[in-house]
mmCIF file with all atom_site columns, C-alpha atoms and ligand atoms in Angstrom:
data_model
loop_
_atom_site.group_PDB
_atom_site.id
_atom_site.type_symbol
_atom_site.label_atom_id
_atom_site.label_alt_id
_atom_site.label_comp_id
_atom_site.label_asym_id
_atom_site.label_entity_id
_atom_site.label_seq_id
_atom_site.pdbx_PDB_ins_code
_atom_site.Cartn_x
_atom_site.Cartn_y
_atom_site.Cartn_z
_atom_site.occupancy
_atom_site.B_iso_or_equiv
_atom_site.pdbx_formal_charge
_atom_site.auth_seq_id
_atom_site.auth_comp_id
_atom_site.auth_asym_id
_atom_site.auth_atom_id
_atom_site.pdbx_PDB_model_num
ATOM   1   C CA  . MET A 1 1   ? -39.082 -26.545 29.873 1.00 0.00 ? 1   MET A CA  1
ATOM   2   C CA  . SER A 1 2   ? -39.081 -29.859 32.533 1.00 0.00 ? 2   SER A CA  1
ATOM   3   C CA  . ASP A 1 3   ? -39.826 -32.984 31.008 1.00 0.00 ? 3   ASP A CA  1
ATOM   4   C CA  . SER A 1 4   ? -43.655 -34.010 30.384 1.00 0.00 ? 4   SER A CA  1
ATOM   5   C CA  . ILE A 1 5   ? -44.937 -37.323 31.220 1.00 0.00 ? 5   ILE A CA  1
ATOM   6   C CA  . PHE A 1 6   ? -44.511 -38.588 28.031 1.00 0.00 ? 6   PHE A CA  1
ATOM   7   C CA  . THR A 1 7   ? -40.553 -37.244 27.677 1.00 0.00 ? 7   THR A CA  1
ATOM   8   C CA  . LYS A 1 8   ? -40.307 -39.272 30.710 1.00 0.00 ? 8   LYS A CA  1
ATOM   9   C CA  . ILE A 1 9   ? -41.812 -42.380 29.101 1.00 0.00 ? 9   ILE A CA  1
ATOM   10  C CA  . ILE A 1 10  ? -39.952 -41.704 25.729 1.00 0.00 ? 10  ILE A CA  1
ATOM   11  C CA  . LYS A 1 11  ? -36.626 -41.890 28.377 1.00 0.00 ? 11  LYS A CA  1
ATOM   12  C CA  . ARG A 1 12  ? -37.919 -45.094 29.935 1.00 0.00 ? 12  ARG A CA  1
ATOM   13  C CA  . GLU A 1 13  ? -38.201 -42.943 33.488 1.00 0.00 ? 13  GLU A CA  1
ATOM   14  C CA  . ILE A 1 14  ? -41.617 -44.606 33.909 1.00 0.00 ? 14  ILE A CA  1
ATOM   15  C CA  . PRO A 1 15  ? -43.176 -47.361 32.111 1.00 0.00 ? 15  PRO A CA  1
ATOM   16  C CA  . ALA A 1 16  ? -45.305 -47.864 29.662 1.00 0.00 ? 16  ALA A CA  1
ATOM   17  C CA  . SER A 1 17  ? -47.125 -50.402 27.256 1.00 0.00 ? 17  SER A CA  1
ATOM   18  C CA  . ILE A 1 18  ? -45.282 -49.006 23.718 1.00 0.00 ? 18  ILE A CA  1
ATOM   19  C CA  . VAL A 1 19  ? -46.584 -50.388 20.227 1.00 0.00 ? 19  VAL A CA  1
ATOM   20  C CA  . TYR A 1 20  ? -44.439 -48.221 17.936 1.00 0.00 ? 20  TYR A CA  1
ATOM   21  C CA  . GLU A 1 21  ? -41.485 -46.314 18.036 1.00 0.00 ? 21  GLU A CA  1
ATOM   22  C CA  . ASP A 1 22  ? -39.162 -44.237 15.463 1.00 0.00 ? 22  ASP A CA  1
ATOM   23  C CA  . ASP A 1 23  ? -36.093 -41.762 15.797 1.00 0.00 ? 23  ASP A CA  1
ATOM   24  C CA  . GLU A 1 24  ? -38.784 -39.120 15.945 1.00 0.00 ? 24  GLU A CA  1
ATOM   25  C CA  . ILE A 1 25  ? -42.223 -40.589 17.232 1.00 0.00 ? 25  ILE A CA  1
ATOM   26  C CA  . ILE A 1 26  ? -43.369 -43.153 19.963 1.00 0.00 ? 26  ILE A CA  1
ATOM   27  C CA  . ALA A 1 27  ? -46.715 -44.703 20.424 1.00 0.00 ? 27  ALA A CA  1
ATOM   28  C CA  . PHE A 1 28  ? -48.307 -46.553 23.785 1.00 0.00 ? 28  PHE A CA  1
ATOM   29  C CA  . ASN A 1 29  ? -51.523 -47.639 24.974 1.00 0.00 ? 29  ASN A CA  1
ATOM   30  C CA  . ASP A 1 30  ? -53.669 -44.645 27.298 1.00 0.00 ? 30  ASP A CA  1
ATOM   31  C CA  . ILE A 1 31  ? -53.381 -45.336 30.649 1.00 0.00 ? 31  ILE A CA  1
ATOM   32  C CA  . SER A 1 32  ? -57.539 -44.263 30.931 1.00 0.00 ? 32  SER A CA  1
ATOM   33  C CA  . PRO A 1 33  ? -58.231 -45.943 27.801 1.00 0.00 ? 33  PRO A CA  1
ATOM   34  C CA  . GLN A 1 34  ? -62.108 -44.464 26.266 1.00 0.00 ? 34  GLN A CA  1
ATOM   35  C CA  . ALA A 1 35  ? -62.490 -47.169 23.527 1.00 0.00 ? 35  ALA A CA  1
ATOM   36  C CA  . PRO A 1 36  ? -61.401 -51.079 23.770 1.00 0.00 ? 36  PRO A CA  1
ATOM   37  C CA  . ILE A 1 37  ? -58.159 -49.737 21.611 1.00 0.00 ? 37  ILE A CA  1
ATOM   38  C CA  . HIS A 1 38  ? -56.659 -46.363 22.549 1.00 0.00 ? 38  HIS A CA  1
ATOM   39  C CA  . ILE A 1 39  ? -53.395 -45.579 21.603 1.00 0.00 ? 39  ILE A CA  1
ATOM   40  C CA  . VAL A 1 40  ? -50.893 -42.110 22.321 1.00 0.00 ? 40  VAL A CA  1
ATOM   41  C CA  . ILE A 1 41  ? -49.222 -41.052 19.438 1.00 0.00 ? 41  ILE A CA  1
ATOM   42  C CA  . VAL A 1 42  ? -46.313 -38.978 20.474 1.00 0.00 ? 42  VAL A CA  1
ATOM   43  C CA  . THR A 1 43  ? -43.760 -36.815 19.312 1.00 0.00 ? 43  THR A CA  1
ATOM   44  C CA  . LYS A 1 44  ? -39.973 -37.003 20.692 1.00 0.00 ? 44  LYS A CA  1
ATOM   45  C CA  . MET A 1 45  ? -39.582 -33.673 20.404 1.00 0.00 ? 45  MET A CA  1
ATOM   46  C CA  . GLN A 1 46  ? -41.369 -31.682 23.014 1.00 0.00 ? 46  GLN A CA  1
ATOM   47  C CA  . ILE A 1 47  ? -43.274 -29.487 21.557 1.00 0.00 ? 47  ILE A CA  1
ATOM   48  C CA  . GLU A 1 48  ? -45.860 -28.090 24.157 1.00 0.00 ? 48  GLU A CA  1
ATOM   49  C CA  . THR A 1 49  ? -49.566 -27.541 21.998 1.00 0.00 ? 49  THR A CA  1
ATOM   50  C CA  . LEU A 1 50  ? -50.264 -27.634 18.327 1.00 0.00 ? 50  LEU A CA  1
ATOM   51  C CA  . ASN A 1 51  ? -50.075 -23.693 18.386 1.00 0.00 ? 51  ASN A CA  1
ATOM   52  C CA  . ASP A 1 52  ? -46.150 -24.236 18.834 1.00 0.00 ? 52  ASP A CA  1
ATOM   53  C CA  . LEU A 1 53  ? -46.234 -25.784 15.460 1.00 0.00 ? 53  LEU A CA  1
ATOM   54  C CA  . ASN A 1 54  ? -44.435 -24.206 12.814 1.00 0.00 ? 54  ASN A CA  1
ATOM   55  C CA  . SER A 1 55  ? -42.958 -24.656 9.409  1.00 0.00 ? 55  SER A CA  1
ATOM   56  C CA  . ASP A 1 56  ? -39.949 -26.794 10.689 1.00 0.00 ? 56  ASP A CA  1
ATOM   57  C CA  . ASN A 1 57  ? -41.768 -29.280 13.173 1.00 0.00 ? 57  ASN A CA  1
ATOM   58  C CA  . ALA A 1 58  ? -45.096 -29.381 11.361 1.00 0.00 ? 58  ALA A CA  1
ATOM   59  C CA  . TYR A 1 59  ? -43.787 -32.821 9.069  1.00 0.00 ? 59  TYR A CA  1
ATOM   60  C CA  . LEU A 1 60  ? -43.943 -34.511 12.392 1.00 0.00 ? 60  LEU A CA  1
ATOM   61  C CA  . ILE A 1 61  ? -47.791 -34.306 12.322 1.00 0.00 ? 61  ILE A CA  1
ATOM   62  C CA  . GLY A 1 62  ? -47.505 -36.205 8.921  1.00 0.00 ? 62  GLY A CA  1
ATOM   63  C CA  . LYS A 1 63  ? -45.290 -38.747 10.860 1.00 0.00 ? 63  LYS A CA  1
ATOM   64  C CA  . ILE A 1 64  ? -47.389 -39.231 13.834 1.00 0.00 ? 64  ILE A CA  1
ATOM   65  C CA  . ALA A 1 65  ? -50.436 -39.858 10.869 1.00 0.00 ? 65  ALA A CA  1
ATOM   66  C CA  . LEU A 1 66  ? -48.361 -42.379 9.341  1.00 0.00 ? 66  LEU A CA  1
ATOM   67  C CA  . ALA A 1 67  ? -47.744 -43.949 12.588 1.00 0.00 ? 67  ALA A CA  1
ATOM   68  C CA  . ALA A 1 68  ? -51.525 -44.248 13.028 1.00 0.00 ? 68  ALA A CA  1
ATOM   69  C CA  . LYS A 1 69  ? -51.864 -46.090 10.077 1.00 0.00 ? 69  LYS A CA  1
ATOM   70  C CA  . GLN A 1 70  ? -49.474 -48.162 10.494 1.00 0.00 ? 70  GLN A CA  1
ATOM   71  C CA  . ILE A 1 71  ? -50.422 -49.085 14.205 1.00 0.00 ? 71  ILE A CA  1
ATOM   72  C CA  . ALA A 1 72  ? -54.176 -49.478 13.112 1.00 0.00 ? 72  ALA A CA  1
ATOM   73  C CA  . LYS A 1 73  ? -53.289 -51.897 10.103 1.00 0.00 ? 73  LYS A CA  1
ATOM   74  C CA  . ASP A 1 74  ? -51.094 -53.854 13.193 1.00 0.00 ? 74  ASP A CA  1
ATOM   75  C CA  . LYS A 1 75  ? -54.235 -54.136 15.168 1.00 0.00 ? 75  LYS A CA  1
ATOM   76  C CA  . GLY A 1 76  ? -56.663 -55.201 13.105 1.00 0.00 ? 76  GLY A CA  1
ATOM   77  C CA  . ILE A 1 77  ? -58.517 -51.978 12.627 1.00 0.00 ? 77  ILE A CA  1
ATOM   78  C CA  . ASP A 1 78  ? -57.573 -50.308 9.627  1.00 0.00 ? 78  ASP A CA  1
ATOM   79  C CA  . LYS A 1 79  ? -60.351 -51.440 7.515  1.00 0.00 ? 79  LYS A CA  1
ATOM   80  C CA  . SER A 1 80  ? -63.562 -51.399 10.486 1.00 0.00 ? 80  SER A CA  1
ATOM   81  C CA  . GLY A 1 81  ? -61.778 -47.880 11.219 1.00 0.00 ? 81  GLY A CA  1
ATOM   82  C CA  . TYR A 1 82  ? -60.662 -45.895 14.058 1.00 0.00 ? 82  TYR A CA  1
ATOM   83  C CA  . ARG A 1 83  ? -60.433 -42.161 14.914 1.00 0.00 ? 83  ARG A CA  1
ATOM   84  C CA  . LEU A 1 84  ? -57.917 -39.465 15.420 1.00 0.00 ? 84  LEU A CA  1
ATOM   85  C CA  . ILE A 1 85  ? -57.932 -36.702 17.810 1.00 0.00 ? 85  ILE A CA  1
ATOM   86  C CA  . MET A 1 86  ? -55.542 -33.970 18.924 1.00 0.00 ? 86  MET A CA  1
ATOM   87  C CA  . ASN A 1 87  ? -56.803 -31.732 21.829 1.00 0.00 ? 87  ASN A CA  1
ATOM   88  C CA  . CYS A 1 88  ? -55.320 -28.425 22.427 1.00 0.00 ? 88  CYS A CA  1
ATOM   89  C CA  . ASN A 1 89  ? -55.351 -26.263 25.806 1.00 0.00 ? 89  ASN A CA  1
ATOM   90  C CA  . ASP A 1 90  ? -57.712 -26.163 28.064 1.00 0.00 ? 90  ASP A CA  1
ATOM   91  C CA  . ASP A 1 91  ? -61.253 -26.118 26.127 1.00 0.00 ? 91  ASP A CA  1
ATOM   92  C CA  . GLY A 1 92  ? -59.640 -28.377 24.029 1.00 0.00 ? 92  GLY A CA  1
ATOM   93  C CA  . GLY A 1 93  ? -59.449 -31.096 26.945 1.00 0.00 ? 93  GLY A CA  1
ATOM   94  C CA  . GLN A 1 94  ? -55.822 -31.366 26.771 1.00 0.00 ? 94  GLN A CA  1
ATOM   95  C CA  . THR A 1 95  ? -54.068 -31.992 30.250 1.00 0.00 ? 95  THR A CA  1
ATOM   96  C CA  . VAL A 1 96  ? -50.772 -33.610 28.713 1.00 0.00 ? 96  VAL A CA  1
ATOM   97  C CA  . PHE A 1 97  ? -48.923 -30.350 27.242 1.00 0.00 ? 97  PHE A CA  1
ATOM   98  C CA  . HIS A 1 98  ? -46.500 -32.527 24.669 1.00 0.00 ? 98  HIS A CA  1
ATOM   99  C CA  . ILE A 1 99  ? -48.128 -32.578 21.124 1.00 0.00 ? 99  ILE A CA  1
ATOM   100 C CA  . HIS A 1 100 ? -49.587 -36.009 21.078 1.00 0.00 ? 100 HIS A CA  1
ATOM   101 C CA  . CYS A 1 101 ? -52.399 -37.893 18.801 1.00 0.00 ? 101 CYS A CA  1
ATOM   102 C CA  . HIS A 1 102 ? -55.108 -39.969 20.314 1.00 0.00 ? 102 HIS A CA  1
ATOM   103 C CA  . LEU A 1 103 ? -55.785 -43.124 18.117 1.00 0.00 ? 103 LEU A CA  1
ATOM   104 C CA  . LEU A 1 104 ? -59.489 -44.409 19.226 1.00 0.00 ? 104 LEU A CA  1
ATOM   105 C CA  . GLY A 1 105 ? -60.821 -47.657 17.600 1.00 0.00 ? 105 GLY A CA  1
ATOM   106 C CA  . GLY A 1 106 ? -61.708 -51.290 17.859 1.00 0.00 ? 106 GLY A CA  1
ATOM   107 C CA  . LYS A 1 107 ? -65.766 -50.238 18.352 1.00 0.00 ? 107 LYS A CA  1
ATOM   108 C CA  . LYS A 1 108 ? -68.277 -48.214 16.865 1.00 0.00 ? 108 LYS A CA  1
ATOM   109 C CA  . LEU A 1 109 ? -67.389 -44.834 17.882 1.00 0.00 ? 109 LEU A CA  1
ATOM   110 C CA  . SER A 1 110 ? -70.126 -42.315 18.622 1.00 0.00 ? 110 SER A CA  1
ATOM   111 C CA  . TRP A 1 111 ? -70.037 -38.660 18.004 1.00 0.00 ? 111 TRP A CA  1
ATOM   112 C CA  . ASN A 1 112 ? -70.594 -36.222 21.144 1.00 0.00 ? 112 ASN A CA  1
ATOM   113 C CA  . PRO A 1 113 ? -68.101 -33.557 21.350 1.00 0.00 ? 113 PRO A CA  1
ATOM   114 C CA  . ALA A 1 114 ? -70.186 -31.630 23.557 1.00 0.00 ? 114 ALA A CA  1
HETATM 115 P P1  . LIG B 2 .   ? -54.711 -35.137 26.560 1.00 0.00 ? 1   LIG B P1  1
HETATM 116 O O1  . LIG B 2 .   ? -56.049 -34.975 27.970 1.00 0.00 ? 1   LIG B O1  1
HETATM 117 O O2  . LIG B 2 .   ? -55.362 -34.844 25.418 1.00 0.00 ? 1   LIG B O2  1
HETATM 118 O O3  . LIG B 2 .   ? -53.585 -34.114 26.984 1.00 0.00 ? 1   LIG B O3  1
HETATM 119 O O4  . LIG B 2 .   ? -54.181 -36.950 26.583 1.00 0.00 ? 1   LIG B O4  1
HETATM 120 C C1  . LIG B 2 .   ? -53.332 -36.732 27.594 1.00 0.00 ? 1   LIG B C1  1
HETATM 121 C C2  . LIG B 2 .   ? -53.891 -38.577 27.986 1.00 0.00 ? 1   LIG B C2  1
HETATM 122 O O5  . LIG B 2 .   ? -52.646 -39.046 27.822 1.00 0.00 ? 1   LIG B O5  1
HETATM 123 C C3  . LIG B 2 .   ? -55.285 -38.614 28.506 1.00 0.00 ? 1   LIG B C3  1
HETATM 124 O O6  . LIG B 2 .   ? -55.904 -40.059 27.546 1.00 0.00 ? 1   LIG B O6  1
HETATM 125 C C4  . LIG B 2 .   ? -54.242 -39.791 29.521 1.00 0.00 ? 1   LIG B C4  1
HETATM 126 O O7  . LIG B 2 .   ? -54.980 -40.880 29.848 1.00 0.00 ? 1   LIG B O7  1
HETATM 127 C C5  . LIG B 2 .   ? -52.905 -39.617 28.423 1.00 0.00 ? 1   LIG B C5  1
HETATM 128 N N1  . LIG B 2 .   ? -52.009 -40.335 29.903 1.00 0.00 ? 1   LIG B N1  1
HETATM 129 C C6  . LIG B 2 .   ? -51.575 -39.566 30.530 1.00 0.00 ? 1   LIG B C6  1
HETATM 130 N N2  . LIG B 2 .   ? -50.407 -40.404 31.437 1.00 0.00 ? 1   LIG B N2  1
HETATM 131 C C7  . LIG B 2 .   ? -50.145 -41.593 30.939 1.00 0.00 ? 1   LIG B C7  1
HETATM 132 C C8  . LIG B 2 .   ? -49.225 -42.756 31.448 1.00 0.00 ? 1   LIG B C8  1
HETATM 133 N N3  . LIG B 2 .   ? -48.402 -42.539 32.068 1.00 0.00 ? 1   LIG B N3  1
HETATM 134 N N4  . LIG B 2 .   ? -49.234 -43.365 30.419 1.00 0.00 ? 1   LIG B N4  1
HETATM 135 C C9  . LIG B 2 .   ? -50.049 -43.486 29.281 1.00 0.00 ? 1   LIG B C9  1
HETATM 136 N N5  . LIG B 2 .   ? -51.117 -42.529 28.848 1.00 0.00 ? 1   LIG B N5  1
HETATM 137 C C10 . LIG B 2 .   ? -51.061 -41.601 29.928 1.00 0.00 ? 1   LIG B C10 1
#
């Protein structure tokens, strides 16, 4: 498997505005923000899609949620609220095939998945 753009960020081969990192998770500002706060939370392990999760690696989704909670607190939006989104494959709008979660906030978000 070739390195995804997110793996290149993890390896510091391309720049990103990193807001959180631990042994297994990294998070950085989205290059094309859809809200005042739009952060991509990524597993360092390069797993292509949600369909590739299994009982060995599913704990990473919990780690993403814990990172999101911490980032939301750091950004001061934990009380006002925020949204987490994971896109899977074409109909889900996935464009980077390396599991990640979008953290969106900083305004009242509308709900229109159409
Ligand atoms: P998705 O469409 O769910 O696969 O989300 C991929 C996200 O990664 C999009 O919101 C892109 O704007 C974002 N993205 C792509 N390349 C970069 C990059 N180099 N740095 C930060 N965000 C990126």
